[in-house]
PDB file of C-alpha atoms in Angstrom:
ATOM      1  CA  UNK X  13       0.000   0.000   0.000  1.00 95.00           C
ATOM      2  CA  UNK X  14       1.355   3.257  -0.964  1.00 98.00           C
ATOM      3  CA  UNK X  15       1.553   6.663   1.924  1.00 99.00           C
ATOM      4  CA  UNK X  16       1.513   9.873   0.825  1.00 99.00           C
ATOM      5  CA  UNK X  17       2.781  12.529   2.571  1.00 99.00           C
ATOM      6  CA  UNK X  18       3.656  16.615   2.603  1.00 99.00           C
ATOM      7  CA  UNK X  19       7.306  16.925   1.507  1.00 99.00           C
ATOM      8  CA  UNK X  20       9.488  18.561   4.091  1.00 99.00           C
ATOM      9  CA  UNK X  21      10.088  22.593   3.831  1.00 98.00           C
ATOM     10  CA  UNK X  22      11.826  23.655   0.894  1.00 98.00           C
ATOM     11  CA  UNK X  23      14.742  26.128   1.955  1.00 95.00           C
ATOM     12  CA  UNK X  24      14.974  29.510   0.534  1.00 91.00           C
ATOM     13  CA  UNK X  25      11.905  29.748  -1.612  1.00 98.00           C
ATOM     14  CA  UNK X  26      12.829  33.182  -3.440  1.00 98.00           C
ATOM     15  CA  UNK X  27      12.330  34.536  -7.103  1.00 97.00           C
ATOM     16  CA  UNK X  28      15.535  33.703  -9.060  1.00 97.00           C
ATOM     17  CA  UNK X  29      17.019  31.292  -6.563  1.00 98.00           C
ATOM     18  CA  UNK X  30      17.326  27.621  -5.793  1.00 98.00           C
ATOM     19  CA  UNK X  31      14.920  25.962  -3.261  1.00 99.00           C
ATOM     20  CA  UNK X  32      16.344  22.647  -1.987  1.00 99.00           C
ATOM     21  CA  UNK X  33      14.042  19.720  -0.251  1.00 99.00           C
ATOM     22  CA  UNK X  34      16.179  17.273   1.946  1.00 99.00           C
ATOM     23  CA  UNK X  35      14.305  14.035   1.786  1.00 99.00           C
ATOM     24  CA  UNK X  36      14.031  11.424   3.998  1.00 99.00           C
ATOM     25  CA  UNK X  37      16.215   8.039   3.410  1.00 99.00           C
ATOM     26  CA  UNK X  38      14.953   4.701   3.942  1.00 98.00           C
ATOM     27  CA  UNK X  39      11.784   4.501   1.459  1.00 99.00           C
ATOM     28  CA  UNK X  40      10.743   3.625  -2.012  1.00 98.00           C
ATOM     29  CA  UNK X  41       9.534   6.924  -3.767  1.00 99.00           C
ATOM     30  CA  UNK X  42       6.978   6.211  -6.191  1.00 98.00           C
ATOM     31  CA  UNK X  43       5.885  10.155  -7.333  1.00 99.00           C
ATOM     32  CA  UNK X  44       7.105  13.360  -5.987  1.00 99.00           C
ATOM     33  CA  UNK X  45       4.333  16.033  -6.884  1.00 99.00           C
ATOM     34  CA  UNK X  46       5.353  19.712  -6.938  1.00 99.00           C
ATOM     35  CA  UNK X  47       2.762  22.518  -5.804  1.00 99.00           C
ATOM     36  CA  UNK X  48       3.856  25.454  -7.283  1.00 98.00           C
ATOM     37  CA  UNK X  49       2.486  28.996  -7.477  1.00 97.00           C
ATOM     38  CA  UNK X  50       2.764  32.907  -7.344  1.00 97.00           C
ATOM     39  CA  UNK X  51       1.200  34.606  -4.814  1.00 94.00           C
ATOM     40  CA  UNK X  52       0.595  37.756  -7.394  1.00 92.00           C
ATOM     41  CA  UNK X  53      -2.055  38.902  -9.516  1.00 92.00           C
ATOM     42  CA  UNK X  54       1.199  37.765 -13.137  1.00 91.00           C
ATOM     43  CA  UNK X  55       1.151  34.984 -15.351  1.00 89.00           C
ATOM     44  CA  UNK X  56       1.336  31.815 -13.776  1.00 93.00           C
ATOM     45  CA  UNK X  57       2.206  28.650 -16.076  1.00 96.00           C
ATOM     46  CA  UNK X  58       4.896  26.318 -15.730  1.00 98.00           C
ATOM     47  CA  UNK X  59       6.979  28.837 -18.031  1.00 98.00           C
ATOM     48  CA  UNK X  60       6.438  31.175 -15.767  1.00 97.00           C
ATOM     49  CA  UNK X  61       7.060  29.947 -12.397  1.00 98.00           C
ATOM     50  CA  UNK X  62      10.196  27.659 -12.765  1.00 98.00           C
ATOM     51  CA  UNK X  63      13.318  26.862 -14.498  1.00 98.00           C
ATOM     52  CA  UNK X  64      15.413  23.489 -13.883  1.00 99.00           C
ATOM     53  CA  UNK X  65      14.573  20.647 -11.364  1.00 99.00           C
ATOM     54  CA  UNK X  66      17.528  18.727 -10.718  1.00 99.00           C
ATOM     55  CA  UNK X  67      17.251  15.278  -8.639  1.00 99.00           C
ATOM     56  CA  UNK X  68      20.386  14.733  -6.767  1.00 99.00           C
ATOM     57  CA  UNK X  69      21.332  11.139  -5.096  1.00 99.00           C
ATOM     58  CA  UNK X  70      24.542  11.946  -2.587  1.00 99.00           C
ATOM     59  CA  UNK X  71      24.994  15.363  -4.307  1.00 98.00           C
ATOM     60  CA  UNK X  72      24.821  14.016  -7.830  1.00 99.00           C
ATOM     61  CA  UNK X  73      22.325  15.254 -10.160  1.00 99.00           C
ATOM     62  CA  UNK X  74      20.688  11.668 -11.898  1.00 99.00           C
ATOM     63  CA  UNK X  75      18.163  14.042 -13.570  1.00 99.00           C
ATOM     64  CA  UNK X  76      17.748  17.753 -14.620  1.00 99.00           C
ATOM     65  CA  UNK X  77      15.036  19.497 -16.922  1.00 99.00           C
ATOM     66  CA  UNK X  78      12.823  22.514 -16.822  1.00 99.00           C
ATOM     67  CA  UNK X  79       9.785  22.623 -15.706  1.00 99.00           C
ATOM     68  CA  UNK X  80       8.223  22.596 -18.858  1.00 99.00           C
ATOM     69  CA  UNK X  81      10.408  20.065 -20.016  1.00 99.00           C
ATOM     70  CA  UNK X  82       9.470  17.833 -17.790  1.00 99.00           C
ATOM     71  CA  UNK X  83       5.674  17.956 -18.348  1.00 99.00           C
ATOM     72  CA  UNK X  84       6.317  17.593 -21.659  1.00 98.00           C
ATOM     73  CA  UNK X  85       8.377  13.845 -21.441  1.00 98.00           C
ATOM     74  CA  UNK X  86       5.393  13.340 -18.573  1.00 98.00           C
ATOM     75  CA  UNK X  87       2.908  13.955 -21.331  1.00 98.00           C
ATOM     76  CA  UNK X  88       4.458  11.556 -24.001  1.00 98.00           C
ATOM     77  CA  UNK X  89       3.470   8.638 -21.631  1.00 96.00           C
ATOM     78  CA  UNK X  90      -0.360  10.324 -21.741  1.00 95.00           C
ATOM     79  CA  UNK X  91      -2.334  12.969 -21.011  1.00 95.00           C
ATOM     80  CA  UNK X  92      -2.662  11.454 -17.545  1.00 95.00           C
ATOM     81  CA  UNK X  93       0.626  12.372 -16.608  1.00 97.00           C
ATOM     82  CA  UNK X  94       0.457  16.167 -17.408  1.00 98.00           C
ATOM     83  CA  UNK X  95       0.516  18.276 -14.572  1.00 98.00           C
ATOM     84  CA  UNK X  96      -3.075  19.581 -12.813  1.00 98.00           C
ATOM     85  CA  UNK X  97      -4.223  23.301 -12.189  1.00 98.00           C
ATOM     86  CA  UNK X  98      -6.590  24.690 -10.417  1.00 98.00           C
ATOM     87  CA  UNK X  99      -7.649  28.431 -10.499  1.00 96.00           C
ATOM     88  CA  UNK X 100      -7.665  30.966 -13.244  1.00 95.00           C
ATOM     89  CA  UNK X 101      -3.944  31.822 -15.004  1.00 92.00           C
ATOM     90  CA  UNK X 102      -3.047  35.125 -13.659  1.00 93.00           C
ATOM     91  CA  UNK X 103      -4.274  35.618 -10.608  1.00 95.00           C
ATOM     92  CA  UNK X 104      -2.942  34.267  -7.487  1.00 95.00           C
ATOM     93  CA  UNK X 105      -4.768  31.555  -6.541  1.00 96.00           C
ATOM     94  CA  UNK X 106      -3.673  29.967  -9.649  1.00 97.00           C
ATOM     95  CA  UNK X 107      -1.745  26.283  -8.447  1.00 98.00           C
ATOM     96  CA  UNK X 108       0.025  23.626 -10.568  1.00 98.00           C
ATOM     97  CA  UNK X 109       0.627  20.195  -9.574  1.00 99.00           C
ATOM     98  CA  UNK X 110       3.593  18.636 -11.228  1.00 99.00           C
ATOM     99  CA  UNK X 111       4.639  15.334 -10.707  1.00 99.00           C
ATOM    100  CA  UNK X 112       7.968  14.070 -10.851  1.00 99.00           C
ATOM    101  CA  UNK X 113       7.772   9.948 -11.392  1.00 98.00           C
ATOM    102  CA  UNK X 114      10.371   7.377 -10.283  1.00 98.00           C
ATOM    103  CA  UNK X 115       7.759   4.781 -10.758  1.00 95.00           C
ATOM    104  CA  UNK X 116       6.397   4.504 -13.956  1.00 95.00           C
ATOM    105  CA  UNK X 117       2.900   4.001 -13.829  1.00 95.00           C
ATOM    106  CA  UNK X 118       1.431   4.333 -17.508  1.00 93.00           C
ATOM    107  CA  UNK X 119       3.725   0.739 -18.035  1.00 92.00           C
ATOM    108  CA  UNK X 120       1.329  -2.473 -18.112  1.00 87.00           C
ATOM    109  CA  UNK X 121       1.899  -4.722 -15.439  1.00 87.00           C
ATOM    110  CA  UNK X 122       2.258  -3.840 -11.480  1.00 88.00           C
ATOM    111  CA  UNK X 123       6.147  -5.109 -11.363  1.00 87.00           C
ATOM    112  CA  UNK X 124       6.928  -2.924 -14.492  1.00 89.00           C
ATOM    113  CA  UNK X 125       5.373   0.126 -12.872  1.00 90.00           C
ATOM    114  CA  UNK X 126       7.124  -0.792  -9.961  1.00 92.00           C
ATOM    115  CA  UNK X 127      10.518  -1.567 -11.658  1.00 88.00           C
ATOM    116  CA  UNK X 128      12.218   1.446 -11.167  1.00 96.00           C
ATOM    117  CA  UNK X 129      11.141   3.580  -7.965  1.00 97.00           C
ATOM    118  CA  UNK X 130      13.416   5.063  -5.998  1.00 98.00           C
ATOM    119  CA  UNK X 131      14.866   2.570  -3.405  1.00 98.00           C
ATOM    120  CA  UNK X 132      16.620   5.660  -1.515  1.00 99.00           C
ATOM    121  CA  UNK X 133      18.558   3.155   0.992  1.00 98.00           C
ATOM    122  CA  UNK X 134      22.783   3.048   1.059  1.00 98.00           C
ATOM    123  CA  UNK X 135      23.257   6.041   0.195  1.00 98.00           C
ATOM    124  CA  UNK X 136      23.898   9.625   2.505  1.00 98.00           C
ATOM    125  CA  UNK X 137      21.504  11.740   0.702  1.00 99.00           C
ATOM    126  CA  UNK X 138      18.467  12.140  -1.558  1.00 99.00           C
ATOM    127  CA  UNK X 139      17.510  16.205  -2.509  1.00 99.00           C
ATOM    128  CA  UNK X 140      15.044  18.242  -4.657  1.00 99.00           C
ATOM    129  CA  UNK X 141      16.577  21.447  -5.837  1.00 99.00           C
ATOM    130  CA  UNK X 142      13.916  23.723  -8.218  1.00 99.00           C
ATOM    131  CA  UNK X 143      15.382  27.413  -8.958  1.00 99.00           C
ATOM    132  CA  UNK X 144      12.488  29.269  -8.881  1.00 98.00           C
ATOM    133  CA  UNK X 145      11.848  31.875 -11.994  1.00 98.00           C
ATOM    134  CA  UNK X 146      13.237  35.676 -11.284  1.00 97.00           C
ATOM    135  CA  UNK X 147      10.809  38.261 -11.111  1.00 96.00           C
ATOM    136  CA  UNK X 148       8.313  36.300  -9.191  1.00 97.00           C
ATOM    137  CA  UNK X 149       6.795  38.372  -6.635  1.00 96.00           C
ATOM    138  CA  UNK X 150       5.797  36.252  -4.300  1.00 96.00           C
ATOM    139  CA  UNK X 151       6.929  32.342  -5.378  1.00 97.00           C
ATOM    140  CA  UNK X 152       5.062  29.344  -3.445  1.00 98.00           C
ATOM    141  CA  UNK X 153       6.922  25.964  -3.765  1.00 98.00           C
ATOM    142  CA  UNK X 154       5.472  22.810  -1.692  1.00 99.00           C
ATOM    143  CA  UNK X 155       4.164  19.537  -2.555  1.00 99.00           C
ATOM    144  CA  UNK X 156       3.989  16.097  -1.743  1.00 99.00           C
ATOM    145  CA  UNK X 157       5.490  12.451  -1.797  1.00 99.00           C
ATOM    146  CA  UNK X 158       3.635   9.056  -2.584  1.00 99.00           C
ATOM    147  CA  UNK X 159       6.291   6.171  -1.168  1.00 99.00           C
ATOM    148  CA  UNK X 160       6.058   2.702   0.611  1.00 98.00           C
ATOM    149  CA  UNK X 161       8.982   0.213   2.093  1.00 98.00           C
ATOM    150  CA  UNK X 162      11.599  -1.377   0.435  1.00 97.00           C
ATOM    151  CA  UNK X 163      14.722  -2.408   2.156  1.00 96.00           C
ATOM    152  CA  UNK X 164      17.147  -3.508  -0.935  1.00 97.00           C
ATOM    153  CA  UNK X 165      19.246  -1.276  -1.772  1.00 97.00           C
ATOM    154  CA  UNK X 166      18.688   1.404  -4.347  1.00 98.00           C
ATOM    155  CA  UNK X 167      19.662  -0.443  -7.481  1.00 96.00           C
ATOM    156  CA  UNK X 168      18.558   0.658 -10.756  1.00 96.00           C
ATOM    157  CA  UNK X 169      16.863   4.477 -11.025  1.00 97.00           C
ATOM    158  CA  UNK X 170      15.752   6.418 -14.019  1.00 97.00           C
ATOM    159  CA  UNK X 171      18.183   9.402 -14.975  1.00 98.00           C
ATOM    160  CA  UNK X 172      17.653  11.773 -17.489  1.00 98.00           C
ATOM    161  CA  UNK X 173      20.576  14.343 -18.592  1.00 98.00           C
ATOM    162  CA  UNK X 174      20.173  17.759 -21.146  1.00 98.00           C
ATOM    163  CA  UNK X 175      22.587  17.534 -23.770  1.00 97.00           C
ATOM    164  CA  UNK X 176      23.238  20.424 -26.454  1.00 98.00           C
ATOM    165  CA  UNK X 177      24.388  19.839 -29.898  1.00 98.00           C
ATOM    166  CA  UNK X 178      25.345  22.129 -32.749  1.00 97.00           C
ATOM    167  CA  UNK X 179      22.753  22.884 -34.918  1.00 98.00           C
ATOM    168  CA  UNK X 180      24.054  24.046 -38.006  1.00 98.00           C
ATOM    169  CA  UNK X 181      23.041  23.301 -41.574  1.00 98.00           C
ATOM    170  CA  UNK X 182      20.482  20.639 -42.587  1.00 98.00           C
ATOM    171  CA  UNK X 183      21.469  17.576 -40.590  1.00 98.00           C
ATOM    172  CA  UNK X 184      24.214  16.323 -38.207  1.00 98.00           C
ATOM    173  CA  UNK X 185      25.963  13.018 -37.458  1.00 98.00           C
ATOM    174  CA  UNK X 186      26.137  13.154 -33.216  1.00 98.00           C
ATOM    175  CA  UNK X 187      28.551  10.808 -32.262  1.00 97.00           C
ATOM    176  CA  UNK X 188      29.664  11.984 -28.433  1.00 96.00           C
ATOM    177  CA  UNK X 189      26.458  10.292 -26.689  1.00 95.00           C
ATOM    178  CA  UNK X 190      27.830   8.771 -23.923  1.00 93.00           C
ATOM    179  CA  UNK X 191      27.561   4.558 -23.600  1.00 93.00           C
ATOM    180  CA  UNK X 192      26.579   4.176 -20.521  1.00 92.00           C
ATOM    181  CA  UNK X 193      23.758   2.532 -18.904  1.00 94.00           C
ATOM    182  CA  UNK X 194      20.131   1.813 -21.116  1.00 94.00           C
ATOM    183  CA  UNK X 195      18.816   4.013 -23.170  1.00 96.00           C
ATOM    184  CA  UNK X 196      15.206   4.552 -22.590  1.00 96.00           C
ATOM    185  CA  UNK X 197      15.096   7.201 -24.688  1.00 97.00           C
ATOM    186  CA  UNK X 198      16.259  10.591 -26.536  1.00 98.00           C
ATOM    187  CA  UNK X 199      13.558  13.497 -26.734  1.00 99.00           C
ATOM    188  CA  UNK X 200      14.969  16.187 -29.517  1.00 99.00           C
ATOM    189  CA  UNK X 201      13.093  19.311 -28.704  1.00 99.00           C
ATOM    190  CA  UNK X 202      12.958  21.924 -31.569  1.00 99.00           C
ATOM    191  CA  UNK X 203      16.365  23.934 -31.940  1.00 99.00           C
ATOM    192  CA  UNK X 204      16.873  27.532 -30.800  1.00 98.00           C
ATOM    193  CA  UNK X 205      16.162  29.352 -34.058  1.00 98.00           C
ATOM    194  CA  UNK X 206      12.753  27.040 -34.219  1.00 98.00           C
ATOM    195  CA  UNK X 207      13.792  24.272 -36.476  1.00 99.00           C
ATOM    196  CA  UNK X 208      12.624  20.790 -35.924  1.00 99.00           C
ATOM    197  CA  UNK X 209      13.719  17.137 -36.374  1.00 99.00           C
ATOM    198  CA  UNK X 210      12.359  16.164 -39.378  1.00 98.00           C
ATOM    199  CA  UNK X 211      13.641  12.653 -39.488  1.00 98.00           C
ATOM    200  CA  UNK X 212      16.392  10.052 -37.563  1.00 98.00           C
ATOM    201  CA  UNK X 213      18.629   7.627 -38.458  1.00 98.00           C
ATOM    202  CA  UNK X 214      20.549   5.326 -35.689  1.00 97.00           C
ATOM    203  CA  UNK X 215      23.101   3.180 -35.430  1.00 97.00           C
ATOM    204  CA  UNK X 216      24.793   0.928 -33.084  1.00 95.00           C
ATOM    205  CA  UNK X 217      27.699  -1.321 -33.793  1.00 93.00           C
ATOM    206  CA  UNK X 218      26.800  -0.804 -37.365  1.00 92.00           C
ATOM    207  CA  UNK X 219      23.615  -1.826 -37.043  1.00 93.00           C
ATOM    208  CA  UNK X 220      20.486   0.516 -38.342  1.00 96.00           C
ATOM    209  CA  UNK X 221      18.188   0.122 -35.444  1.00 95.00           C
ATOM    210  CA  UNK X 222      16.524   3.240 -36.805  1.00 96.00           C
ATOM    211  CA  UNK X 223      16.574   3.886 -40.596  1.00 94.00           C
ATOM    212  CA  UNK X 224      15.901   7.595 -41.364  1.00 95.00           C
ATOM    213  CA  UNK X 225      12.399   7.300 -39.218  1.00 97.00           C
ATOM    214  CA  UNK X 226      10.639  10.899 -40.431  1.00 98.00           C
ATOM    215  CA  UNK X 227       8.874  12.708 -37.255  1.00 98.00           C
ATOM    216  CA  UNK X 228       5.218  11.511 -38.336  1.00 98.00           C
ATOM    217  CA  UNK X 229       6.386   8.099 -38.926  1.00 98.00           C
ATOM    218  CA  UNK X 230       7.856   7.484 -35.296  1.00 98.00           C
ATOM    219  CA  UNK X 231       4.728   9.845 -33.858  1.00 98.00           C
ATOM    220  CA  UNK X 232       2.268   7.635 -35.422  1.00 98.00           C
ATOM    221  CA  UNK X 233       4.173   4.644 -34.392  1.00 97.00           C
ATOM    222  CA  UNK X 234       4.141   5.465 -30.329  1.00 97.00           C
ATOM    223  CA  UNK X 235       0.646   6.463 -30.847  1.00 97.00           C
ATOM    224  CA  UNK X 236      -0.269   2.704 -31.730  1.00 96.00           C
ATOM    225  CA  UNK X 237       1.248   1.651 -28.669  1.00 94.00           C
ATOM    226  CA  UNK X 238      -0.815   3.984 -26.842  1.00 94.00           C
ATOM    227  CA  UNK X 239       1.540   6.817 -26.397  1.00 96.00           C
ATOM    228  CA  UNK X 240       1.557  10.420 -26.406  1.00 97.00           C
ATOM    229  CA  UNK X 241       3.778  12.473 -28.928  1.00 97.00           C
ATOM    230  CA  UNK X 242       4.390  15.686 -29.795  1.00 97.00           C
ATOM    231  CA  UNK X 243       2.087  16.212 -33.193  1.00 95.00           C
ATOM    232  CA  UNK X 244       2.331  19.981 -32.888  1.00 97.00           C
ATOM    233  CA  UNK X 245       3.617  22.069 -35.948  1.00 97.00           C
ATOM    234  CA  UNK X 246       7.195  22.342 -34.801  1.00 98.00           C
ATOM    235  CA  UNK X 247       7.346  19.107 -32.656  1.00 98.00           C
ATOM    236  CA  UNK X 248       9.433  17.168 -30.249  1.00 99.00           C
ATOM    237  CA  UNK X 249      10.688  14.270 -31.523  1.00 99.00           C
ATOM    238  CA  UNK X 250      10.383  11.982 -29.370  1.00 98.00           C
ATOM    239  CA  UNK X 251      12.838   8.617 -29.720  1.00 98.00           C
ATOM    240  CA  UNK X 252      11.576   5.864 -27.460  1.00 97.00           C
ATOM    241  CA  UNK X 253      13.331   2.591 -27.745  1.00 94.00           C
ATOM    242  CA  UNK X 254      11.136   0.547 -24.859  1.00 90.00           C
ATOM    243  CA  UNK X 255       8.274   1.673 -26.536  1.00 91.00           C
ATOM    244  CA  UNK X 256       6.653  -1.930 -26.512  1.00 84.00           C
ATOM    245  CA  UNK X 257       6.779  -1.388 -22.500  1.00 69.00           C
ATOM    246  CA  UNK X 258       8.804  -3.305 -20.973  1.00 72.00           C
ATOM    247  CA  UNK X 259      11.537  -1.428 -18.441  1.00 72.00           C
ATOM    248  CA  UNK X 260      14.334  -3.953 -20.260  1.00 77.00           C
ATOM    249  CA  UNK X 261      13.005  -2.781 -23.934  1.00 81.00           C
ATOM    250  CA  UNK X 262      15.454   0.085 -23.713  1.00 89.00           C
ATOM    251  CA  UNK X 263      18.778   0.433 -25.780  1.00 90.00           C
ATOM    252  CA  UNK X 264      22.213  -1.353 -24.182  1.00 91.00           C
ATOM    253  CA  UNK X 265      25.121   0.719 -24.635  1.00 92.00           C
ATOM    254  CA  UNK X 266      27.561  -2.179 -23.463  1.00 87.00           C
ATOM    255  CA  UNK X 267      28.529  -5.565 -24.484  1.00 83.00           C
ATOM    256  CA  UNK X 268      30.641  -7.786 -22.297  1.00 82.00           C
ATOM    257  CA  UNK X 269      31.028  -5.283 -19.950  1.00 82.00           C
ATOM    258  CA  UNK X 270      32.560  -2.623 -22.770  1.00 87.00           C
ATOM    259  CA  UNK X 271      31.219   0.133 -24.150  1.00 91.00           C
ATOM    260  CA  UNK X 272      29.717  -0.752 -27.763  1.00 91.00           C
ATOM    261  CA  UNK X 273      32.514   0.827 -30.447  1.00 92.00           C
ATOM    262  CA  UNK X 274      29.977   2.761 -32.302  1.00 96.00           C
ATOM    263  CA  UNK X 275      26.836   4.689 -31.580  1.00 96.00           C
ATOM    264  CA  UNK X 276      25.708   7.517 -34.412  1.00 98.00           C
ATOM    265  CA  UNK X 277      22.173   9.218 -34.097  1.00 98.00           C
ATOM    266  CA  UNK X 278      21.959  11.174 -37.595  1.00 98.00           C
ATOM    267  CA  UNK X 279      19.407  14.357 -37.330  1.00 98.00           C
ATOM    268  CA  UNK X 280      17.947  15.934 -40.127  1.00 99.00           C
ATOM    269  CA  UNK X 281      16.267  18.815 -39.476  1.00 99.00           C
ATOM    270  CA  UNK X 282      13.177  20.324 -41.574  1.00 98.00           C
ATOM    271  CA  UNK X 283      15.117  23.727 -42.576  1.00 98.00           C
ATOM    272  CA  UNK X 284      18.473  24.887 -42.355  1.00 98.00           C
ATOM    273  CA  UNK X 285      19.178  25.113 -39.142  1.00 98.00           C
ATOM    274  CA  UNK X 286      21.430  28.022 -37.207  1.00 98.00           C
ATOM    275  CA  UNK X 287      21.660  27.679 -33.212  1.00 98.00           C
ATOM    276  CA  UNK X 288      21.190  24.522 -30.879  1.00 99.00           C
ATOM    277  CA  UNK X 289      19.778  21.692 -30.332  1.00 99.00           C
ATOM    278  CA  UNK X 290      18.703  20.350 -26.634  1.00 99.00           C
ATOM    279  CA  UNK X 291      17.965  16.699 -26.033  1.00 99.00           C
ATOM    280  CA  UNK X 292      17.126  14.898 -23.093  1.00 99.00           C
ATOM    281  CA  UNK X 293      18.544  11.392 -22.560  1.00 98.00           C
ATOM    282  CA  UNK X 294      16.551   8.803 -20.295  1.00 98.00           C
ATOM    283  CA  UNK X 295      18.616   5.766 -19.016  1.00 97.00           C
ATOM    284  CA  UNK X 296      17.936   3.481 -17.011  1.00 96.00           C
ATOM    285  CA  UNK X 297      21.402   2.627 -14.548  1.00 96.00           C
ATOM    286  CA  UNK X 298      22.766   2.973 -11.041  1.00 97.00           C
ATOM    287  CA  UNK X 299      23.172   6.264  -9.508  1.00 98.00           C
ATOM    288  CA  UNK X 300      25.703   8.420 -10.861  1.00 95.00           C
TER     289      UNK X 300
END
């Protein structure tokens, strides 16, 4: 049976600064929601009220995105998974409710869901740090924890890391992801100067486990498996390898305990392209 309860105080809740939560050791963390608001008559979406959330595990980040990021890779898994609001945008009653999942529940059996929540035992510290956005008048950052009992220690988590690329010209050949871990999956956000991905080709070890996919292909794709992507007119792209569910679906960077020689993820974008381009790598590993 899960417990839910009110996260500790965050320290330092100011415009422009970064709020830390100190969380308690010793249980399995299923969902962290964030309660977030302005206590001003401003405009009040995620946009507006935060920048990065990092998740740190002994003082390590194991995952850092926006805000609005991380709705966003919440939303590919459904609609479900967005965050809540209540009140009217602009004024300052105006909440959101963003959750932050360890567990995965939009997977299709119990012990998938359950596969990779946070275990936060053996280790010295487990934090929330959200840098609130500057200019906020009067920022409001609380929220709550759903977790239940697990005494094995912490194993396998979800970690997600930002990346920037050069985007420059029509395509690019990125060849500096690092093998580590399982991929889960690489979400390619539009580039700076508003270009998209208009198509991806991948290989590992030579092999083409992706073969110059276009964005609508690889959309419709995850929607048949009952997935969420970005169909918008400059969209995400979003590259899910365990998109057929299961947690050990994902892409293995290693072979014999080595690092495979050769990993090349080939973007082509749908214009010429002048500025960068941001992805977000989920893999699925020990703590870093």
């Amino acid at each position: 049976m899960l417990r839910i309860k009110q996260l500790p105080t965050f320290d330092s809740v100011a415009a422009g600064k970064k709020a830390v939560c100190n969380l308690p050791l010793g249980l399995r963390y299923h969902t962290i929601t964030l309660e977030l608001g302005n206590n001003a008559v401003a405009a009040n979406t995620i946009t507006d009220l935060v920048d990065d959330i990092v998740v740190k595990i002994n003082g390590k980040p194991q995952r850092i995105a926006t805000g609005d990021q991380t709705n966003q890779l919440n939303g590919v898994n459904g609609a479900a998974h967005l965050l809540t609001a209540t009140g009217v945008d602009g004024q300052a009653t105006r909440r959101l409710r963003l959750p932050i999942h360890f567990a995965e529940p939009w997977r299709k059996s119990v012990d998938e869901v359950q596969a990779l929540a946070l275990r936060a035992n053996g280790i010295n510290s487990f934090q929330l740090e959200v840098t609130m956005k500057a200019g906020l008048a009067a920022p409001l950052l609380s929220g709550w924890y759903e977790f239940d009992y697990d005494n094995r220690p912490i194993g396998l988590i979800s970690k997600w890391t930002r990346q920037d690329f050069s985007a420059v010209g029509t395509s690019v050949d990125i060849t500096t992801i690092n093998k580590v871990d399982f991929i889960e999956a690489i979400h390619l956000f539009p580039t700076s100067d508003g270009k998209f991905v208009n198509d991806v080709k991948l290989t590992a070890n030579g092999e083409e486990l992706r073969d110059k996919i276009t964005n609508v292909q690889n959309a419709a794709t995850l929607v048949g498996r009952e997935m969420n992507p970005d169909t918008s007119a400059t969209p995400r792209y979003d590259l899910v390898f365990d998109y057929d569910d299961p947690v050990n679906g994902a892409l293995p960077t290693q072979a014999n305990g080595e690092p495979i020689k050769e990993l090349t993820l080939k973007l082509t974008w749908n214009a010429a392209a002048a500025g960068t381009q941001t992805a977000i790598i989920k893999r699925t590993g020990p703590p870093d």
